Amino acid sequence: MRKKMWWFFGFIILSFVMVSVGGIVGNFDFYRKDISAVSVTREQKPITVVIDAGHGGEDGGCVAADGTLEKDLNLAVALDVYEMLRAAGVSVALTRSGDGMVYDMYSDLDDYEGVKKTYDLKNRVRFAKESECLLFVSIHMNKFSDERFSGLQVYFSPNDSDSITAALRVQSYVTDYLQPDNEREIKRAGSNIYVLHRSQMPAVLIECGFLSNPEERERLKDREYQKKLSFCIAAAVVDSLANFQT
């Protein structure tokens, strides 16, 4: 019951902010100050969420027609979500906070030539596992050969049933508050999505939109839109944690 009550108060804080999502988000520092003014305390062990900004460094991810790199947008959204969750009292960590891969996070090898991508993905999962987090959220951008496709979509790990809860919450918040025409359904991740296939805790991967769609690309590059998107994700995370079975 104590856990439920704490997450209820955290959800109330982010719900207060969500009122502004349908209108003008305004200056992020202003909202950060408002949320931080509400004190949320708990007596139990901190519950950690790991936010993973996909790609980084020499791995730019997908590249848009105008040269926009996925890795940069992933990090921008991840940092916003991180700050919003912290402001709501959630113990949260980032797999990366700057422009770099994380293949050498644990210094397992002297030479990573030829295995950088492998260790980069392994370390993201390892970091989440060693953090004993209750939820792993990986932020990405999509791209397709047909530029007509658009809209956020969430993939969930098949290894924990609470992953479905988190995926449904994210997709629902985005549809309700940001993309009312989004009719995409959540998808079960296959072995091709390493961080979800190998994660044993609840885990989701969010494809925030299509860089191949010119209109959506411009929205994803816009700071105000990034903040609105991040609010939706942060609120969905708090809501998910409150409704996990564990």
JSON list of C-alpha atoms in Angstrom, two decimals:
[
{"chain": "A", "resi": 1, "resn": "MET", "atom": "CA", "xyz": [0.00, 0.00, 0.00]},
{"chain": "A", "resi": 2, "resn": "ARG", "atom": "CA", "xyz": [2.85, 2.40, 0.83]},
{"chain": "A", "resi": 3, "resn": "LYS", "atom": "CA", "xyz": [4.37, 1.80, -2.61]},
{"chain": "A", "resi": 4, "resn": "LYS", "atom": "CA", "xyz": [1.03, 2.48, -4.30]},
{"chain": "A", "resi": 5, "resn": "MET", "atom": "CA", "xyz": [0.57, 5.71, -2.34]},
{"chain": "A", "resi": 6, "resn": "TRP", "atom": "CA", "xyz": [4.06, 6.98, -3.20]},
{"chain": "A", "resi": 7, "resn": "TRP", "atom": "CA", "xyz": [3.56, 6.37, -6.88]},
{"chain": "A", "resi": 8, "resn": "PHE", "atom": "CA", "xyz": [0.11, 7.96, -6.63]},
{"chain": "A", "resi": 9, "resn": "PHE", "atom": "CA", "xyz": [1.67, 11.19, -5.36]},
{"chain": "A", "resi": 10, "resn": "GLY", "atom": "CA", "xyz": [4.35, 11.04, -8.05]},
{"chain": "A", "resi": 11, "resn": "PHE", "atom": "CA", "xyz": [1.64, 10.59, -10.65]},
{"chain": "A", "resi": 12, "resn": "ILE", "atom": "CA", "xyz": [-0.30, 13.58, -9.27]},
{"chain": "A", "resi": 13, "resn": "ILE", "atom": "CA", "xyz": [2.79, 15.75, -9.70]},
{"chain": "A", "resi": 14, "resn": "LEU", "atom": "CA", "xyz": [3.26, 14.77, -13.32]},
{"chain": "A", "resi": 15, "resn": "SER", "atom": "CA", "xyz": [-0.49, 14.97, -13.96]},
{"chain": "A", "resi": 16, "resn": "PHE", "atom": "CA", "xyz": [-0.31, 18.61, -12.87]},
{"chain": "A", "resi": 17, "resn": "VAL", "atom": "CA", "xyz": [2.29, 19.19, -15.53]},
{"chain": "A", "resi": 18, "resn": "MET", "atom": "CA", "xyz": [0.33, 17.19, -18.10]},
{"chain": "A", "resi": 19, "resn": "VAL", "atom": "CA", "xyz": [-2.44, 19.80, -17.97]},
{"chain": "A", "resi": 20, "resn": "SER", "atom": "CA", "xyz": [-0.06, 22.01, -19.92]},
{"chain": "A", "resi": 21, "resn": "VAL", "atom": "CA", "xyz": [0.72, 19.40, -22.56]},
{"chain": "A", "resi": 22, "resn": "GLY", "atom": "CA", "xyz": [-2.48, 20.10, -24.45]},
{"chain": "A", "resi": 23, "resn": "GLY", "atom": "CA", "xyz": [-1.61, 23.78, -24.62]},
{"chain": "A", "resi": 24, "resn": "ILE", "atom": "CA", "xyz": [1.66, 25.68, -24.54]},
{"chain": "A", "resi": 25, "resn": "VAL", "atom": "CA", "xyz": [4.51, 23.94, -22.75]},
{"chain": "A", "resi": 26, "resn": "GLY", "atom": "CA", "xyz": [6.52, 27.11, -22.28]},
{"chain": "A", "resi": 27, "resn": "ASN", "atom": "CA", "xyz": [9.94, 27.33, -20.73]},
{"chain": "A", "resi": 28, "resn": "PHE", "atom": "CA", "xyz": [11.09, 23.95, -19.36]},
{"chain": "A", "resi": 29, "resn": "ASP", "atom": "CA", "xyz": [12.94, 25.54, -16.45]},
{"chain": "A", "resi": 30, "resn": "PHE", "atom": "CA", "xyz": [9.67, 27.08, -15.30]},
{"chain": "A", "resi": 31, "resn": "TYR", "atom": "CA", "xyz": [7.93, 23.68, -15.18]},
{"chain": "A", "resi": 32, "resn": "ARG", "atom": "CA", "xyz": [10.93, 22.04, -13.58]},
{"chain": "A", "resi": 33, "resn": "LYS", "atom": "CA", "xyz": [10.75, 24.62, -10.80]},
{"chain": "A", "resi": 34, "resn": "ASP", "atom": "CA", "xyz": [7.02, 24.05, -10.32]},
{"chain": "A", "resi": 35, "resn": "ILE", "atom": "CA", "xyz": [7.32, 20.29, -10.05]},
{"chain": "A", "resi": 36, "resn": "SER", "atom": "CA", "xyz": [10.32, 20.50, -7.74]},
{"chain": "A", "resi": 37, "resn": "ALA", "atom": "CA", "xyz": [8.33, 22.68, -5.36]},
{"chain": "A", "resi": 38, "resn": "VAL", "atom": "CA", "xyz": [6.26, 19.63, -4.39]},
{"chain": "A", "resi": 39, "resn": "SER", "atom": "CA", "xyz": [8.11, 17.42, -1.93]},
{"chain": "A", "resi": 40, "resn": "VAL", "atom": "CA", "xyz": [7.70, 13.67, -2.41]},
{"chain": "A", "resi": 41, "resn": "THR", "atom": "CA", "xyz": [9.25, 11.38, 0.17]},
{"chain": "A", "resi": 42, "resn": "ARG", "atom": "CA", "xyz": [9.38, 7.64, 0.72]},
{"chain": "A", "resi": 43, "resn": "GLU", "atom": "CA", "xyz": [10.84, 5.36, 3.34]},
{"chain": "A", "resi": 44, "resn": "GLN", "atom": "CA", "xyz": [11.53, 2.37, 1.10]},
{"chain": "A", "resi": 45, "resn": "LYS", "atom": "CA", "xyz": [14.58, 1.64, -1.04]},
{"chain": "A", "resi": 46, "resn": "PRO", "atom": "CA", "xyz": [14.77, 4.01, -4.04]},
{"chain": "A", "resi": 47, "resn": "ILE", "atom": "CA", "xyz": [13.06, 2.59, -7.10]},
{"chain": "A", "resi": 48, "resn": "THR", "atom": "CA", "xyz": [15.16, 3.16, -10.18]},
{"chain": "A", "resi": 49, "resn": "VAL", "atom": "CA", "xyz": [14.17, 3.69, -13.78]},
{"chain": "A", "resi": 50, "resn": "VAL", "atom": "CA", "xyz": [16.92, 3.49, -16.39]},
{"chain": "A", "resi": 51, "resn": "ILE", "atom": "CA", "xyz": [16.52, 5.76, -19.41]},
{"chain": "A", "resi": 52, "resn": "ASP", "atom": "CA", "xyz": [18.55, 4.63, -22.40]},
{"chain": "A", "resi": 53, "resn": "ALA", "atom": "CA", "xyz": [19.34, 7.10, -25.20]},
{"chain": "A", "resi": 54, "resn": "GLY", "atom": "CA", "xyz": [19.91, 4.80, -28.15]},
{"chain": "A", "resi": 55, "resn": "HIS", "atom": "CA", "xyz": [23.13, 4.90, -30.20]},
{"chain": "A", "resi": 56, "resn": "GLY", "atom": "CA", "xyz": [25.74, 7.66, -29.60]},
{"chain": "A", "resi": 57, "resn": "GLY", "atom": "CA", "xyz": [29.27, 8.58, -30.59]},
{"chain": "A", "resi": 58, "resn": "GLU", "atom": "CA", "xyz": [30.39, 6.93, -33.81]},
{"chain": "A", "resi": 59, "resn": "ASP", "atom": "CA", "xyz": [27.05, 5.12, -33.95]},
{"chain": "A", "resi": 60, "resn": "GLY", "atom": "CA", "xyz": [24.70, 7.83, -35.18]},
{"chain": "A", "resi": 61, "resn": "GLY", "atom": "CA", "xyz": [21.69, 5.59, -35.67]},
{"chain": "A", "resi": 62, "resn": "CYS", "atom": "CA", "xyz": [19.46, 6.39, -38.62]},
{"chain": "A", "resi": 63, "resn": "VAL", "atom": "CA", "xyz": [20.17, 9.53, -40.62]},
{"chain": "A", "resi": 64, "resn": "ALA", "atom": "CA", "xyz": [17.42, 11.78, -41.99]},
{"chain": "A", "resi": 65, "resn": "ALA", "atom": "CA", "xyz": [17.44, 13.27, -45.49]},
{"chain": "A", "resi": 66, "resn": "ASP", "atom": "CA", "xyz": [18.48, 16.62, -44.03]},
{"chain": "A", "resi": 67, "resn": "GLY", "atom": "CA", "xyz": [21.37, 15.06, -42.11]},
{"chain": "A", "resi": 68, "resn": "THR", "atom": "CA", "xyz": [19.65, 14.92, -38.72]},
{"chain": "A", "resi": 69, "resn": "LEU", "atom": "CA", "xyz": [21.15, 12.11, -36.65]},
{"chain": "A", "resi": 70, "resn": "GLU", "atom": "CA", "xyz": [18.95, 9.85, -34.56]},
{"chain": "A", "resi": 71, "resn": "LYS", "atom": "CA", "xyz": [21.47, 9.75, -31.70]},
{"chain": "A", "resi": 72, "resn": "ASP", "atom": "CA", "xyz": [21.09, 13.48, -31.06]},
{"chain": "A", "resi": 73, "resn": "LEU", "atom": "CA", "xyz": [17.30, 13.43, -30.85]},
{"chain": "A", "resi": 74, "resn": "ASN", "atom": "CA", "xyz": [17.39, 10.30, -28.68]},
{"chain": "A", "resi": 75, "resn": "LEU", "atom": "CA", "xyz": [19.62, 12.05, -26.17]},
{"chain": "A", "resi": 76, "resn": "ALA", "atom": "CA", "xyz": [17.55, 15.25, -26.15]},
{"chain": "A", "resi": 77, "resn": "VAL", "atom": "CA", "xyz": [14.37, 13.35, -25.28]},
{"chain": "A", "resi": 78, "resn": "ALA", "atom": "CA", "xyz": [16.13, 11.05, -22.80]},
{"chain": "A", "resi": 79, "resn": "LEU", "atom": "CA", "xyz": [17.59, 13.98, -20.89]},
{"chain": "A", "resi": 80, "resn": "ASP", "atom": "CA", "xyz": [14.19, 15.68, -20.68]},
{"chain": "A", "resi": 81, "resn": "VAL", "atom": "CA", "xyz": [12.51, 12.51, -19.40]},
{"chain": "A", "resi": 82, "resn": "TYR", "atom": "CA", "xyz": [15.34, 12.05, -16.90]},
{"chain": "A", "resi": 83, "resn": "GLU", "atom": "CA", "xyz": [14.91, 15.56, -15.48]},
{"chain": "A", "resi": 84, "resn": "MET", "atom": "CA", "xyz": [11.12, 15.26, -15.29]},
{"chain": "A", "resi": 85, "resn": "LEU", "atom": "CA", "xyz": [11.28, 11.95, -13.42]},
{"chain": "A", "resi": 86, "resn": "ARG", "atom": "CA", "xyz": [13.87, 13.33, -11.02]},
{"chain": "A", "resi": 87, "resn": "ALA", "atom": "CA", "xyz": [11.64, 16.32, -10.38]},
{"chain": "A", "resi": 88, "resn": "ALA", "atom": "CA", "xyz": [8.79, 13.94, -9.54]},
{"chain": "A", "resi": 89, "resn": "GLY", "atom": "CA", "xyz": [10.96, 12.16, -6.99]},
{"chain": "A", "resi": 90, "resn": "VAL", "atom": "CA", "xyz": [11.81, 9.08, -9.04]},
{"chain": "A", "resi": 91, "resn": "SER", "atom": "CA", "xyz": [15.27, 7.57, -8.68]},
{"chain": "A", "resi": 92, "resn": "VAL", "atom": "CA", "xyz": [16.43, 7.48, -12.30]},
{"chain": "A", "resi": 93, "resn": "ALA", "atom": "CA", "xyz": [19.66, 6.82, -14.18]},
{"chain": "A", "resi": 94, "resn": "LEU", "atom": "CA", "xyz": [20.91, 7.29, -17.75]},
{"chain": "A", "resi": 95, "resn": "THR", "atom": "CA", "xyz": [22.95, 4.81, -19.77]},
{"chain": "A", "resi": 96, "resn": "ARG", "atom": "CA", "xyz": [24.58, 7.82, -21.42]},
{"chain": "A", "resi": 97, "resn": "SER", "atom": "CA", "xyz": [24.38, 11.55, -20.75]},
{"chain": "A", "resi": 98, "resn": "GLY", "atom": "CA", "xyz": [26.65, 12.68, -23.59]},
{"chain": "A", "resi": 99, "resn": "ASP", "atom": "CA", "xyz": [27.53, 11.84, -27.17]},
{"chain": "A", "resi": 100, "resn": "GLY", "atom": "CA", "xyz": [29.32, 8.53, -26.86]},
{"chain": "A", "resi": 101, "resn": "MET", "atom": "CA", "xyz": [28.87, 4.77, -27.09]},
{"chain": "A", "resi": 102, "resn": "VAL", "atom": "CA", "xyz": [29.09, 2.78, -23.86]},
{"chain": "A", "resi": 103, "resn": "TYR", "atom": "CA", "xyz": [31.06, -0.25, -25.07]},
{"chain": "A", "resi": 104, "resn": "ASP", "atom": "CA", "xyz": [33.89, 0.52, -22.61]},
{"chain": "A", "resi": 105, "resn": "MET", "atom": "CA", "xyz": [31.66, 1.27, -19.61]},
{"chain": "A", "resi": 106, "resn": "TYR", "atom": "CA", "xyz": [33.11, -1.66, -17.65]},
{"chain": "A", "resi": 107, "resn": "SER", "atom": "CA", "xyz": [36.59, -1.80, -19.25]},
{"chain": "A", "resi": 108, "resn": "ASP", "atom": "CA", "xyz": [36.18, -5.51, -20.04]},
{"chain": "A", "resi": 109, "resn": "LEU", "atom": "CA", "xyz": [38.66, -5.47, -22.93]},
{"chain": "A", "resi": 110, "resn": "ASP", "atom": "CA", "xyz": [41.88, -3.69, -23.86]},
{"chain": "A", "resi": 111, "resn": "ASP", "atom": "CA", "xyz": [40.82, -3.46, -27.49]},
{"chain": "A", "resi": 112, "resn": "TYR", "atom": "CA", "xyz": [37.20, -3.19, -28.64]},
{"chain": "A", "resi": 113, "resn": "GLU", "atom": "CA", "xyz": [37.95, -3.06, -32.35]},
{"chain": "A", "resi": 114, "resn": "GLY", "atom": "CA", "xyz": [35.28, -5.03, -34.18]},
{"chain": "A", "resi": 115, "resn": "VAL", "atom": "CA", "xyz": [33.07, -5.55, -31.11]},
{"chain": "A", "resi": 116, "resn": "LYS", "atom": "CA", "xyz": [32.09, -2.00, -30.15]},
{"chain": "A", "resi": 117, "resn": "LYS", "atom": "CA", "xyz": [28.44, -2.39, -31.12]},
{"chain": "A", "resi": 118, "resn": "THR", "atom": "CA", "xyz": [28.15, -5.74, -29.38]},
{"chain": "A", "resi": 119, "resn": "TYR", "atom": "CA", "xyz": [29.56, -4.44, -26.11]},
{"chain": "A", "resi": 120, "resn": "ASP", "atom": "CA", "xyz": [27.63, -1.19, -26.39]},
{"chain": "A", "resi": 121, "resn": "LEU", "atom": "CA", "xyz": [24.34, -3.12, -26.38]},
{"chain": "A", "resi": 122, "resn": "LYS", "atom": "CA", "xyz": [25.50, -5.64, -23.76]},
{"chain": "A", "resi": 123, "resn": "ASN", "atom": "CA", "xyz": [26.52, -2.86, -21.39]},
{"chain": "A", "resi": 124, "resn": "ARG", "atom": "CA", "xyz": [23.18, -1.07, -21.64]},
{"chain": "A", "resi": 125, "resn": "VAL", "atom": "CA", "xyz": [21.44, -4.26, -20.49]},
{"chain": "A", "resi": 126, "resn": "ARG", "atom": "CA", "xyz": [24.10, -4.96, -17.88]},
{"chain": "A", "resi": 127, "resn": "PHE", "atom": "CA", "xyz": [23.83, -1.44, -16.47]},
{"chain": "A", "resi": 128, "resn": "ALA", "atom": "CA", "xyz": [20.06, -1.81, -16.10]},
{"chain": "A", "resi": 129, "resn": "LYS", "atom": "CA", "xyz": [20.45, -5.20, -14.44]},
{"chain": "A", "resi": 130, "resn": "GLU", "atom": "CA", "xyz": [23.09, -4.03, -11.98]},
{"chain": "A", "resi": 131, "resn": "SER", "atom": "CA", "xyz": [20.95, -0.98, -11.17]},
{"chain": "A", "resi": 132, "resn": "GLU", "atom": "CA", "xyz": [18.20, -3.41, -10.10]},
{"chain": "A", "resi": 133, "resn": "CYS", "atom": "CA", "xyz": [15.79, -1.10, -11.86]},
{"chain": "A", "resi": 134, "resn": "LEU", "atom": "CA", "xyz": [12.07, -1.73, -12.10]},
{"chain": "A", "resi": 135, "resn": "LEU", "atom": "CA", "xyz": [11.83, -0.38, -15.63]},
{"chain": "A", "resi": 136, "resn": "PHE", "atom": "CA", "xyz": [14.20, 0.07, -18.56]},
{"chain": "A", "resi": 137, "resn": "VAL", "atom": "CA", "xyz": [13.14, 2.61, -21.20]},
{"chain": "A", "resi": 138, "resn": "SER", "atom": "CA", "xyz": [15.11, 2.87, -24.45]},
{"chain": "A", "resi": 139, "resn": "ILE", "atom": "CA", "xyz": [14.56, 5.98, -26.60]},
{"chain": "A", "resi": 140, "resn": "HIS", "atom": "CA", "xyz": [14.89, 5.74, -30.39]},
{"chain": "A", "resi": 141, "resn": "MET", "atom": "CA", "xyz": [13.74, 7.28, -33.68]},
{"chain": "A", "resi": 142, "resn": "ASN", "atom": "CA", "xyz": [12.35, 5.39, -36.66]},
{"chain": "A", "resi": 143, "resn": "LYS", "atom": "CA", "xyz": [13.03, 5.50, -40.40]},
{"chain": "A", "resi": 144, "resn": "PHE", "atom": "CA", "xyz": [11.43, 3.82, -43.39]},
{"chain": "A", "resi": 145, "resn": "SER", "atom": "CA", "xyz": [11.77, 3.88, -47.16]},
{"chain": "A", "resi": 146, "resn": "ASP", "atom": "CA", "xyz": [8.21, 5.20, -47.55]},
{"chain": "A", "resi": 147, "resn": "GLU", "atom": "CA", "xyz": [8.08, 8.73, -46.11]},
{"chain": "A", "resi": 148, "resn": "ARG", "atom": "CA", "xyz": [4.31, 8.57, -45.60]},
{"chain": "A", "resi": 149, "resn": "PHE", "atom": "CA", "xyz": [4.67, 6.58, -42.37]},
{"chain": "A", "resi": 150, "resn": "SER", "atom": "CA", "xyz": [4.62, 8.50, -39.09]},
{"chain": "A", "resi": 151, "resn": "GLY", "atom": "CA", "xyz": [3.77, 8.12, -35.41]},
{"chain": "A", "resi": 152, "resn": "LEU", "atom": "CA", "xyz": [5.28, 6.82, -32.18]},
{"chain": "A", "resi": 153, "resn": "GLN", "atom": "CA", "xyz": [5.33, 3.09, -31.54]},
{"chain": "A", "resi": 154, "resn": "VAL", "atom": "CA", "xyz": [6.38, 1.07, -28.50]},
{"chain": "A", "resi": 155, "resn": "TYR", "atom": "CA", "xyz": [8.01, -2.37, -28.36]},
{"chain": "A", "resi": 156, "resn": "PHE", "atom": "CA", "xyz": [7.99, -4.44, -25.18]},
{"chain": "A", "resi": 157, "resn": "SER", "atom": "CA", "xyz": [10.25, -7.14, -23.78]},
{"chain": "A", "resi": 158, "resn": "PRO", "atom": "CA", "xyz": [8.77, -10.67, -23.83]},
{"chain": "A", "resi": 159, "resn": "ASN", "atom": "CA", "xyz": [10.58, -11.57, -20.62]},
{"chain": "A", "resi": 160, "resn": "ASP", "atom": "CA", "xyz": [8.42, -9.76, -18.06]},
{"chain": "A", "resi": 161, "resn": "SER", "atom": "CA", "xyz": [4.66, -9.22, -18.22]},
{"chain": "A", "resi": 162, "resn": "ASP", "atom": "CA", "xyz": [4.96, -5.73, -16.71]},
{"chain": "A", "resi": 163, "resn": "SER", "atom": "CA", "xyz": [6.66, -4.68, -19.94]},
{"chain": "A", "resi": 164, "resn": "ILE", "atom": "CA", "xyz": [3.25, -4.82, -21.60]},
{"chain": "A", "resi": 165, "resn": "THR", "atom": "CA", "xyz": [1.81, -2.53, -18.92]},
{"chain": "A", "resi": 166, "resn": "ALA", "atom": "CA", "xyz": [4.53, 0.06, -19.55]},
{"chain": "A", "resi": 167, "resn": "ALA", "atom": "CA", "xyz": [4.19, -0.16, -23.33]},
{"chain": "A", "resi": 168, "resn": "LEU", "atom": "CA", "xyz": [0.42, 0.31, -23.18]},
{"chain": "A", "resi": 169, "resn": "ARG", "atom": "CA", "xyz": [0.77, 3.30, -20.86]},
{"chain": "A", "resi": 170, "resn": "VAL", "atom": "CA", "xyz": [3.30, 5.06, -23.11]},
{"chain": "A", "resi": 171, "resn": "GLN", "atom": "CA", "xyz": [1.31, 4.45, -26.27]},
{"chain": "A", "resi": 172, "resn": "SER", "atom": "CA", "xyz": [-1.90, 5.59, -24.55]},
{"chain": "A", "resi": 173, "resn": "TYR", "atom": "CA", "xyz": [-0.47, 8.82, -23.12]},
{"chain": "A", "resi": 174, "resn": "VAL", "atom": "CA", "xyz": [1.01, 9.81, -26.45]},
{"chain": "A", "resi": 175, "resn": "THR", "atom": "CA", "xyz": [-2.25, 9.08, -28.27]},
{"chain": "A", "resi": 176, "resn": "ASP", "atom": "CA", "xyz": [-4.35, 10.94, -25.70]},
{"chain": "A", "resi": 177, "resn": "TYR", "atom": "CA", "xyz": [-2.18, 14.03, -25.36]},
{"chain": "A", "resi": 178, "resn": "LEU", "atom": "CA", "xyz": [0.08, 14.38, -28.38]},
{"chain": "A", "resi": 179, "resn": "GLN", "atom": "CA", "xyz": [-0.83, 12.25, -31.39]},
{"chain": "A", "resi": 180, "resn": "PRO", "atom": "CA", "xyz": [-4.64, 11.76, -31.45]},
{"chain": "A", "resi": 181, "resn": "ASP", "atom": "CA", "xyz": [-4.50, 10.15, -34.91]},
{"chain": "A", "resi": 182, "resn": "ASN", "atom": "CA", "xyz": [-1.94, 7.55, -33.86]},
{"chain": "A", "resi": 183, "resn": "GLU", "atom": "CA", "xyz": [-3.53, 4.11, -34.26]},
{"chain": "A", "resi": 184, "resn": "ARG", "atom": "CA", "xyz": [-0.38, 2.06, -33.83]},
{"chain": "A", "resi": 185, "resn": "GLU", "atom": "CA", "xyz": [-0.38, -0.93, -31.48]},
{"chain": "A", "resi": 186, "resn": "ILE", "atom": "CA", "xyz": [2.38, -2.00, -29.14]},
{"chain": "A", "resi": 187, "resn": "LYS", "atom": "CA", "xyz": [4.60, -4.80, -30.44]},
{"chain": "A", "resi": 188, "resn": "ARG", "atom": "CA", "xyz": [6.38, -7.72, -28.82]},
{"chain": "A", "resi": 189, "resn": "ALA", "atom": "CA", "xyz": [10.12, -7.45, -29.42]},
{"chain": "A", "resi": 190, "resn": "GLY", "atom": "CA", "xyz": [11.96, -10.20, -31.24]},
{"chain": "A", "resi": 191, "resn": "SER", "atom": "CA", "xyz": [15.60, -11.21, -30.98]},
{"chain": "A", "resi": 192, "resn": "ASN", "atom": "CA", "xyz": [16.51, -8.39, -33.37]},
{"chain": "A", "resi": 193, "resn": "ILE", "atom": "CA", "xyz": [15.93, -5.86, -30.57]},
{"chain": "A", "resi": 194, "resn": "TYR", "atom": "CA", "xyz": [18.83, -6.85, -28.33]},
{"chain": "A", "resi": 195, "resn": "VAL", "atom": "CA", "xyz": [18.14, -4.61, -25.33]},
{"chain": "A", "resi": 196, "resn": "LEU", "atom": "CA", "xyz": [14.58, -5.94, -24.97]},
{"chain": "A", "resi": 197, "resn": "HIS", "atom": "CA", "xyz": [15.31, -9.55, -25.90]},
{"chain": "A", "resi": 198, "resn": "ARG", "atom": "CA", "xyz": [18.07, -9.77, -23.28]},
{"chain": "A", "resi": 199, "resn": "SER", "atom": "CA", "xyz": [16.45, -7.71, -20.51]},
{"chain": "A", "resi": 200, "resn": "GLN", "atom": "CA", "xyz": [14.95, -9.65, -17.62]},
{"chain": "A", "resi": 201, "resn": "MET", "atom": "CA", "xyz": [13.28, -6.66, -15.97]},
{"chain": "A", "resi": 202, "resn": "PRO", "atom": "CA", "xyz": [10.28, -4.78, -17.43]},
{"chain": "A", "resi": 203, "resn": "ALA", "atom": "CA", "xyz": [11.61, -3.04, -20.54]},
{"chain": "A", "resi": 204, "resn": "VAL", "atom": "CA", "xyz": [10.27, -1.04, -23.46]},
{"chain": "A", "resi": 205, "resn": "LEU", "atom": "CA", "xyz": [11.76, 0.59, -26.53]},
{"chain": "A", "resi": 206, "resn": "ILE", "atom": "CA", "xyz": [10.05, 3.73, -27.81]},
{"chain": "A", "resi": 207, "resn": "GLU", "atom": "CA", "xyz": [10.34, 4.64, -31.49]},
{"chain": "A", "resi": 208, "resn": "CYS", "atom": "CA", "xyz": [9.38, 8.29, -31.03]},
{"chain": "A", "resi": 209, "resn": "GLY", "atom": "CA", "xyz": [8.61, 8.96, -34.68]},
{"chain": "A", "resi": 210, "resn": "PHE", "atom": "CA", "xyz": [9.85, 8.68, -38.26]},
{"chain": "A", "resi": 211, "resn": "LEU", "atom": "CA", "xyz": [12.80, 10.76, -39.40]},
{"chain": "A", "resi": 212, "resn": "SER", "atom": "CA", "xyz": [11.87, 9.68, -42.93]},
{"chain": "A", "resi": 213, "resn": "ASN", "atom": "CA", "xyz": [8.62, 11.65, -42.71]},
{"chain": "A", "resi": 214, "resn": "PRO", "atom": "CA", "xyz": [9.44, 15.35, -43.40]},
{"chain": "A", "resi": 215, "resn": "GLU", "atom": "CA", "xyz": [6.65, 16.78, -41.24]},
{"chain": "A", "resi": 216, "resn": "GLU", "atom": "CA", "xyz": [7.29, 14.50, -38.28]},
{"chain": "A", "resi": 217, "resn": "ARG", "atom": "CA", "xyz": [11.04, 15.03, -38.56]},
{"chain": "A", "resi": 218, "resn": "GLU", "atom": "CA", "xyz": [10.58, 18.77, -38.10]},
{"chain": "A", "resi": 219, "resn": "ARG", "atom": "CA", "xyz": [8.38, 18.18, -35.07]},
{"chain": "A", "resi": 220, "resn": "LEU", "atom": "CA", "xyz": [10.91, 15.81, -33.53]},
{"chain": "A", "resi": 221, "resn": "LYS", "atom": "CA", "xyz": [13.64, 18.44, -33.99]},
{"chain": "A", "resi": 222, "resn": "ASP", "atom": "CA", "xyz": [11.52, 21.12, -32.28]},
{"chain": "A", "resi": 223, "resn": "ARG", "atom": "CA", "xyz": [12.33, 21.67, -28.61]},
{"chain": "A", "resi": 224, "resn": "GLU", "atom": "CA", "xyz": [8.75, 22.42, -27.60]},
{"chain": "A", "resi": 225, "resn": "TYR", "atom": "CA", "xyz": [7.54, 19.20, -29.20]},
{"chain": "A", "resi": 226, "resn": "GLN", "atom": "CA", "xyz": [10.37, 17.26, -27.54]},
{"chain": "A", "resi": 227, "resn": "LYS", "atom": "CA", "xyz": [9.23, 18.57, -24.16]},
{"chain": "A", "resi": 228, "resn": "LYS", "atom": "CA", "xyz": [5.62, 17.56, -24.80]},
{"chain": "A", "resi": 229, "resn": "LEU", "atom": "CA", "xyz": [6.74, 14.11, -25.91]},
{"chain": "A", "resi": 230, "resn": "SER", "atom": "CA", "xyz": [8.95, 13.78, -22.84]},
{"chain": "A", "resi": 231, "resn": "PHE", "atom": "CA", "xyz": [6.09, 14.79, -20.53]},
{"chain": "A", "resi": 232, "resn": "CYS", "atom": "CA", "xyz": [3.96, 12.01, -22.00]},
{"chain": "A", "resi": 233, "resn": "ILE", "atom": "CA", "xyz": [6.71, 9.43, -21.53]},
{"chain": "A", "resi": 234, "resn": "ALA", "atom": "CA", "xyz": [7.51, 10.56, -17.97]},
{"chain": "A", "resi": 235, "resn": "ALA", "atom": "CA", "xyz": [3.86, 10.49, -16.90]},
{"chain": "A", "resi": 236, "resn": "ALA", "atom": "CA", "xyz": [3.42, 7.06, -18.48]},
{"chain": "A", "resi": 237, "resn": "VAL", "atom": "CA", "xyz": [6.48, 5.77, -16.59]},
{"chain": "A", "resi": 238, "resn": "VAL", "atom": "CA", "xyz": [5.10, 6.90, -13.22]},
{"chain": "A", "resi": 239, "resn": "ASP", "atom": "CA", "xyz": [1.69, 5.47, -14.05]},
{"chain": "A", "resi": 240, "resn": "SER", "atom": "CA", "xyz": [3.29, 2.17, -15.10]},
{"chain": "A", "resi": 241, "resn": "LEU", "atom": "CA", "xyz": [5.28, 1.77, -11.91]},
{"chain": "A", "resi": 242, "resn": "ALA", "atom": "CA", "xyz": [2.13, 2.31, -9.87]},
{"chain": "A", "resi": 243, "resn": "ASN", "atom": "CA", "xyz": [0.40, -0.51, -11.75]},
{"chain": "A", "resi": 244, "resn": "PHE", "atom": "CA", "xyz": [3.14, -3.12, -11.93]},
{"chain": "A", "resi": 245, "resn": "GLN", "atom": "CA", "xyz": [2.25, -6.49, -10.43]},
{"chain": "A", "resi": 246, "resn": "THR", "atom": "CA", "xyz": [5.43, -6.67, -8.36]}
]
